[in-house]
GROMACS .gro file of C-alpha atoms in nm:
model
  274
    1MET     CA    1   0.000   0.000   0.000
    2HIS     CA    2   0.300   0.229   0.050
    3GLN     CA    3   0.419   0.204  -0.311
    4THR     CA    4   0.497   0.541  -0.470
    5PHE     CA    5   0.300   0.427  -0.775
    6LYS     CA    6  -0.060   0.473  -0.663
    7ASP     CA    7  -0.263   0.335  -0.955
    8ILE     CA    8  -0.263  -0.021  -0.823
    9GLU     CA    9  -0.500  -0.281  -0.685
   10VAL     CA   10  -0.395  -0.486  -0.383
   11ILE     CA   11  -0.549  -0.833  -0.368
   12VAL     CA   12  -0.514  -1.008  -0.033
   13ILE     CA   13  -0.576  -1.383  -0.036
   14ASP     CA   14  -0.627  -1.523   0.314
   15ASP     CA   15  -0.575  -1.899   0.298
   16GLY     CA   16  -0.708  -1.967   0.646
   17SER     CA   17  -0.403  -1.842   0.831
   18MET     CA   18  -0.410  -1.825   1.210
   19ASP     CA   19  -0.284  -1.467   1.219
   20SER     CA   20  -0.499  -1.154   1.237
   21THR     CA   21  -0.506  -1.085   0.861
   22ARG     CA   22  -0.883  -1.040   0.844
   23HIS     CA   23  -0.895  -0.796   1.134
   24ILE     CA   24  -0.604  -0.593   0.999
   25ILE     CA   25  -0.765  -0.566   0.654
   26LYS     CA   26  -1.095  -0.448   0.805
   27LYS     CA   27  -0.915  -0.152   0.961
   28ILE     CA   28  -0.768  -0.035   0.630
   29LYS     CA   29  -0.995   0.209   0.449
   30ASP     CA   30  -0.867   0.202   0.092
   31ASN     CA   31  -1.077   0.120  -0.214
   32ARG     CA   32  -0.771  -0.022  -0.390
   33LEU     CA   33  -0.772  -0.313  -0.147
   34ARG     CA   34  -0.973  -0.632  -0.208
   35TYR     CA   35  -0.984  -0.921   0.038
   36TYR     CA   36  -1.068  -1.287  -0.033
   37TYR     CA   37  -1.086  -1.576   0.210
   38PHE     CA   38  -1.025  -1.935   0.099
   39GLU     CA   39  -0.988  -2.173   0.391
   40ASN     CA   40  -0.689  -2.411   0.378
   41SER     CA   41  -0.625  -2.326   0.015
   42GLY     CA   42  -0.246  -2.344   0.026
   43ARG     CA   43   0.011  -2.124  -0.142
   44SER     CA   44  -0.051  -2.223  -0.505
   45LYS     CA   45  -0.430  -2.204  -0.482
   46ALA     CA   46  -0.401  -1.864  -0.314
   47ARG     CA   47  -0.184  -1.732  -0.596
   48ASN     CA   48  -0.416  -1.877  -0.860
   49ARG     CA   49  -0.717  -1.710  -0.695
   50GLY     CA   50  -0.524  -1.385  -0.695
   51ILE     CA   51  -0.453  -1.414  -1.068
   52GLU     CA   52  -0.818  -1.496  -1.140
   53ASN     CA   53  -0.940  -1.190  -0.951
   54ALA     CA   54  -0.679  -0.946  -1.080
   55ARG     CA   55  -0.820  -0.666  -1.296
   56GLY     CA   56  -0.500  -0.485  -1.383
   57LYS     CA   57  -0.272  -0.526  -1.684
   58TYR     CA   58   0.027  -0.639  -1.479
   59ILE     CA   59   0.078  -0.874  -1.184
   60GLN     CA   60   0.323  -0.858  -0.895
   61PHE     CA   61   0.330  -1.134  -0.631
   62LEU     CA   62   0.409  -1.077  -0.264
   63ASP     CA   63   0.394  -1.340   0.009
   64SER     CA   64   0.321  -1.258   0.371
   65ASP     CA   65   0.619  -1.133   0.577
   66ASP     CA   66   0.816  -1.039   0.264
   67THR     CA   67   0.841  -0.683   0.131
   68LEU     CA   68   0.889  -0.475  -0.182
   69ASP     CA   69   1.091  -0.157  -0.211
   70ILE     CA   70   0.846   0.135  -0.223
   71LEU     CA   71   0.979   0.234  -0.568
   72LYS     CA   72   0.952  -0.112  -0.725
   73ILE     CA   73   0.619  -0.071  -0.906
   74GLU     CA   74   0.687   0.287  -1.014
   75THR     CA   75   1.030   0.194  -1.150
   76ALA     CA   76   0.889  -0.103  -1.341
   77MET     CA   77   0.591   0.086  -1.482
   78GLY     CA   78   0.816   0.359  -1.617
   79ILE     CA   79   0.999   0.098  -1.822
   80LEU     CA   80   0.690  -0.101  -1.922
   81ASN     CA   81   0.504   0.210  -2.040
   82SER     CA   82   0.802   0.314  -2.252
   83ASP     CA   83   0.805  -0.007  -2.457
   84GLU     CA   84   0.494  -0.218  -2.516
   85LYS     CA   85   0.711  -0.507  -2.638
   86ILE     CA   86   0.844  -0.569  -2.287
   87ASP     CA   87   0.646  -0.851  -2.123
   88ALA     CA   88   0.806  -0.856  -1.780
   89ILE     CA   89   1.068  -0.690  -1.561
   90GLN     CA   90   1.294  -0.861  -1.310
   91CYS     CA   91   1.479  -0.684  -1.031
   92GLY     CA   92   1.728  -0.819  -0.776
   93THR     CA   93   1.621  -0.995  -0.455
   94ARG     CA   94   1.772  -0.971  -0.108
   95TYR     CA   95   1.736  -1.257   0.141
   96TRP     CA   96   1.732  -1.177   0.514
   97LYS     CA   97   1.761  -1.392   0.824
   98GLU     CA   98   1.732  -1.255   1.178
   99ASN     CA   99   1.762  -0.902   1.035
  100LYS     CA  100   2.090  -0.984   0.863
  101LEU     CA  101   2.143  -0.981   0.487
  102VAL     CA  102   2.253  -1.332   0.388
  103VAL     CA  103   2.224  -1.339   0.007
  104GLU     CA  104   2.183  -1.093  -0.279
  105SER     CA  105   2.046  -1.237  -0.604
  106LYS     CA  106   2.102  -1.006  -0.901
  107ALA     CA  107   1.867  -0.989  -1.198
  108SER     CA  108   2.140  -1.052  -1.453
  109TYR     CA  109   2.072  -1.051  -1.826
  110ARG     CA  110   2.098  -1.398  -1.973
  111LYS     CA  111   2.107  -1.447  -2.349
  112ASN     CA  112   2.003  -1.811  -2.305
  113LYS     CA  113   1.736  -1.729  -2.048
  114GLY     CA  114   1.483  -1.970  -2.200
  115LYS     CA  115   1.713  -2.272  -2.202
  116LEU     CA  116   1.837  -2.198  -1.850
  117LEU     CA  117   1.482  -2.167  -1.716
  118LEU     CA  118   1.409  -2.517  -1.843
  119ARG     CA  119   1.687  -2.649  -1.617
  120GLN     CA  120   1.643  -2.440  -1.302
  121ASN     CA  121   1.433  -2.165  -1.148
  122ILE     CA  122   1.603  -1.831  -1.214
  123PHE     CA  123   1.318  -1.605  -1.100
  124PRO     CA  124   1.252  -1.546  -0.727
  125ILE     CA  125   0.874  -1.513  -0.694
  126HIS     CA  126   0.870  -1.145  -0.587
  127SER     CA  127   1.136  -1.027  -0.831
  128VAL     CA  128   0.914  -1.016  -1.141
  129ILE     CA  129   0.627  -0.797  -1.254
  130PHE     CA  130   0.465  -0.930  -1.572
  131LYS     CA  131   0.170  -0.894  -1.809
  132LYS     CA  132  -0.140  -1.067  -1.678
  133GLU     CA  133  -0.224  -1.195  -2.027
  134LEU     CA  134   0.083  -1.421  -2.007
  135ALA     CA  135  -0.008  -1.575  -1.672
  136SER     CA  136  -0.048  -1.951  -1.655
  137SER     CA  137  -0.142  -2.120  -1.326
  138PHE     CA  138   0.045  -2.273  -1.035
  139PRO     CA  139   0.028  -2.655  -0.997
  140GLU     CA  140  -0.185  -2.687  -0.684
  141ASN     CA  141  -0.065  -3.036  -0.597
  142LEU     CA  142   0.294  -2.927  -0.528
  143SER     CA  143   0.441  -2.784  -0.208
  144TYR     CA  144   0.783  -2.711  -0.357
  145CYS     CA  145   0.904  -2.571  -0.692
  146GLU     CA  146   0.551  -2.475  -0.798
  147ASP     CA  147   0.674  -2.124  -0.882
  148TRP     CA  148   0.939  -2.267  -1.116
  149PHE     CA  149   0.681  -2.444  -1.332
  150PHE     CA  150   0.466  -2.130  -1.330
  151TRP     CA  151   0.757  -1.923  -1.461
  152VAL     CA  152   0.837  -2.182  -1.729
  153LYS     CA  153   0.480  -2.169  -1.862
  154THR     CA  154   0.457  -1.791  -1.824
  155LEU     CA  155   0.799  -1.649  -1.912
  156TRP     CA  156   0.977  -1.912  -2.122
  157LYS     CA  157   0.943  -1.710  -2.443
  158ALA     CA  158   0.869  -1.370  -2.287
  159ASN     CA  159   1.063  -1.051  -2.357
  160ILE     CA  160   1.211  -0.969  -2.015
  161PHE     CA  161   1.384  -0.648  -1.907
  162PHE     CA  162   1.647  -0.704  -1.634
  163GLN     CA  163   1.743  -0.453  -1.362
  164PRO     CA  164   2.088  -0.579  -1.251
  165GLU     CA  165   2.167  -0.297  -1.008
  166TYR     CA  166   1.825  -0.259  -0.847
  167PHE     CA  167   1.711  -0.475  -0.554
  168GLY     CA  168   1.337  -0.428  -0.523
  169ALA     CA  169   1.233  -0.748  -0.343
  170ASN     CA  170   1.309  -0.869   0.010
  171VAL     CA  171   1.259  -1.226   0.132
  172PHE     CA  172   1.274  -1.301   0.505
  173ILE     CA  173   1.386  -1.653   0.599
  174HIS     CA  174   1.213  -1.785   0.911
  175HIS     CA  175   1.261  -2.162   0.904
  176GLU     CA  176   1.554  -2.396   0.861
  177ASN     CA  177   1.531  -2.657   0.588
  178THR     CA  178   1.530  -3.003   0.744
  179MET     CA  179   1.658  -3.310   0.562
  180THR     CA  180   1.297  -3.418   0.507
  181ASN     CA  181   1.212  -3.080   0.355
  182TYR     CA  182   1.521  -3.098   0.137
  183ARG     CA  183   1.421  -3.440   0.007
  184GLU     CA  184   1.076  -3.303  -0.075
  185MET     CA  185   1.238  -3.016  -0.262
  186ILE     CA  186   1.449  -3.264  -0.461
  187LEU     CA  187   1.134  -3.456  -0.554
  188GLY     CA  188   0.966  -3.132  -0.655
  189GLU     CA  189   1.259  -3.047  -0.881
  190ILE     CA  190   1.254  -3.392  -1.042
  191TYR     CA  191   0.880  -3.370  -1.101
  192ILE     CA  192   0.906  -3.026  -1.264
  193LEU     CA  193   1.200  -3.134  -1.480
  194LEU     CA  194   0.999  -3.430  -1.604
  195ARG     CA  195   0.689  -3.220  -1.674
  196ILE     CA  196   0.906  -2.977  -1.868
  197LYS     CA  197   1.056  -3.267  -2.061
  198LYS     CA  198   0.711  -3.400  -2.148
  199GLU     CA  199   0.511  -3.079  -2.204
  200ILE     CA  200   0.772  -2.850  -2.358
  201ALA     CA  201   0.919  -3.135  -2.566
  202CYS     CA  202   1.258  -2.968  -2.575
  203LYS     CA  203   1.563  -3.194  -2.577
  204SER     CA  204   1.842  -3.108  -2.334
  205LEU     CA  205   2.126  -3.335  -2.229
  206LEU     CA  206   2.210  -3.109  -1.932
  207ARG     CA  207   1.852  -3.126  -1.807
  208ASP     CA  208   1.845  -3.505  -1.843
  209ILE     CA  209   2.172  -3.531  -1.650
  210LYS     CA  210   2.025  -3.314  -1.374
  211ILE     CA  211   1.716  -3.537  -1.357
  212ILE     CA  212   1.935  -3.843  -1.312
  213LYS     CA  213   2.158  -3.675  -1.050
  214GLN     CA  214   1.866  -3.545  -0.844
  215PHE     CA  215   1.682  -3.874  -0.872
  216ILE     CA  216   1.980  -4.081  -0.760
  217TYR     CA  217   2.034  -3.841  -0.468
  218TYR     CA  218   1.678  -3.896  -0.354
  219LEU     CA  219   1.698  -4.273  -0.392
  220ILE     CA  220   2.012  -4.280  -0.179
  221ASN     CA  221   1.866  -4.059   0.095
  222TYR     CA  222   1.502  -4.158   0.136
  223ASN     CA  223   1.441  -4.409   0.416
  224LYS     CA  224   1.181  -4.616   0.600
  225LYS     CA  225   1.061  -4.312   0.796
  226ASP     CA  226   0.975  -4.138   0.468
  227LEU     CA  227   0.750  -4.427   0.369
  228HIS     CA  228   0.573  -4.420   0.706
  229GLU     CA  229   0.513  -4.047   0.672
  230ILE     CA  230   0.306  -4.098   0.358
  231GLY     CA  231  -0.041  -3.977   0.449
  232GLU     CA  232  -0.363  -3.882   0.276
  233SER     CA  233  -0.229  -3.570   0.105
  234THR     CA  234  -0.299  -3.535  -0.265
  235PHE     CA  235   0.066  -3.533  -0.362
  236THR     CA  236   0.281  -3.754  -0.139
  237ARG     CA  237   0.634  -3.875  -0.197
  238TYR     CA  238   0.511  -4.214  -0.313
  239LYS     CA  239   0.280  -4.060  -0.570
  240LEU     CA  240   0.566  -3.844  -0.691
  241LEU     CA  241   0.780  -4.151  -0.742
  242LYS     CA  242   0.503  -4.320  -0.939
  243ILE     CA  243   0.461  -4.010  -1.153
  244ILE     CA  244   0.835  -4.005  -1.217
  245TYR     CA  245   0.819  -4.367  -1.329
  246TYR     CA  246   0.521  -4.288  -1.553
  247PHE     CA  247   0.649  -3.967  -1.711
  248THR     CA  248   1.013  -4.034  -1.782
  249ASP     CA  249   1.127  -4.207  -2.094
  250ILE     CA  250   1.491  -4.224  -1.982
  251PRO     CA  251   1.571  -4.597  -1.967
  252ILE     CA  252   1.838  -4.562  -1.699
  253ILE     CA  253   1.591  -4.399  -1.458
  254ARG     CA  254   1.333  -4.670  -1.518
  255ALA     CA  255   1.595  -4.935  -1.449
  256VAL     CA  256   1.727  -4.763  -1.136
  257LEU     CA  257   1.375  -4.705  -1.003
  258LYS     CA  258   1.284  -5.069  -1.049
  259GLN     CA  259   1.599  -5.186  -0.872
  260VAL     CA  260   1.571  -4.943  -0.584
  261PHE     CA  261   1.218  -5.057  -0.500
  262VAL     CA  262   1.339  -5.417  -0.494
  263ILE     CA  263   1.630  -5.328  -0.267
  264LYS     CA  264   1.426  -5.100  -0.041
  265ASN     CA  265   1.152  -5.358   0.000
  266LYS     CA  266   1.410  -5.617   0.104
  267MET     CA  267   1.559  -5.372   0.355
  268ILE     CA  268   1.219  -5.290   0.504
  269LYS     CA  269   1.124  -5.657   0.532
  270LYS     CA  270   1.455  -5.727   0.703
  271GLU     CA  271   1.404  -5.440   0.950
  272ASN     CA  272   1.056  -5.566   1.034
  273LEU     CA  273   1.200  -5.898   1.147
  274TYR     CA  274   1.367  -5.730   1.445
   0.00000   0.00000   0.00000
């Protein structure tokens, strides 16, 4: 709300959080603000609802607790209005932990931006403002890497203007990544890489090598506890593994997956004897 550029709409999606979001919003008297409540919707659903309800020409994401520099929108709009061919603008992102700057991620120009995006996520979620007409949707069955797939579908062929010296987005880190979370992130990466391979139909040896490396890492590090943690969620580790087996056409991964299940099953049966 404190942006120097005033011609904006602010869409707040409350996904059933336990904080006082609703009460805070009620106290703000500003007709630019619109509030929506979707109980237990999750991050991806919340963002999709925001896109669906957006009326403006451009979209800028912002998660709770993170911030934007007050000049970010004004700076971007000055550039966007000067050249209609520009589809999106990326600025730099600063990452903070316990009020200390830990990482600065520059928005560097990349000639091979499209190819690189098919191998890894190069766009922090708050760093980009883009045309709404380009927006795809976030996969709502993923807890990790959902923003990467969104950017692939939205910005793969977009004309992007980079601001290498301007840091307009701030991300505040509150939680440590546990080994379990890291394994889930690895699975998320593998799943996205395989969807890219199938849906974009773009051959890349480097991407295939990354799929194999990430997959082998997961196979080495997942354990009996992981299997016991599989619950009723719509997108569990086990389902991800089955999807990997279904999607990939890389023979070596099929062979490794088949062997690892045989080995893991033997290990689990052996453990159950004691």
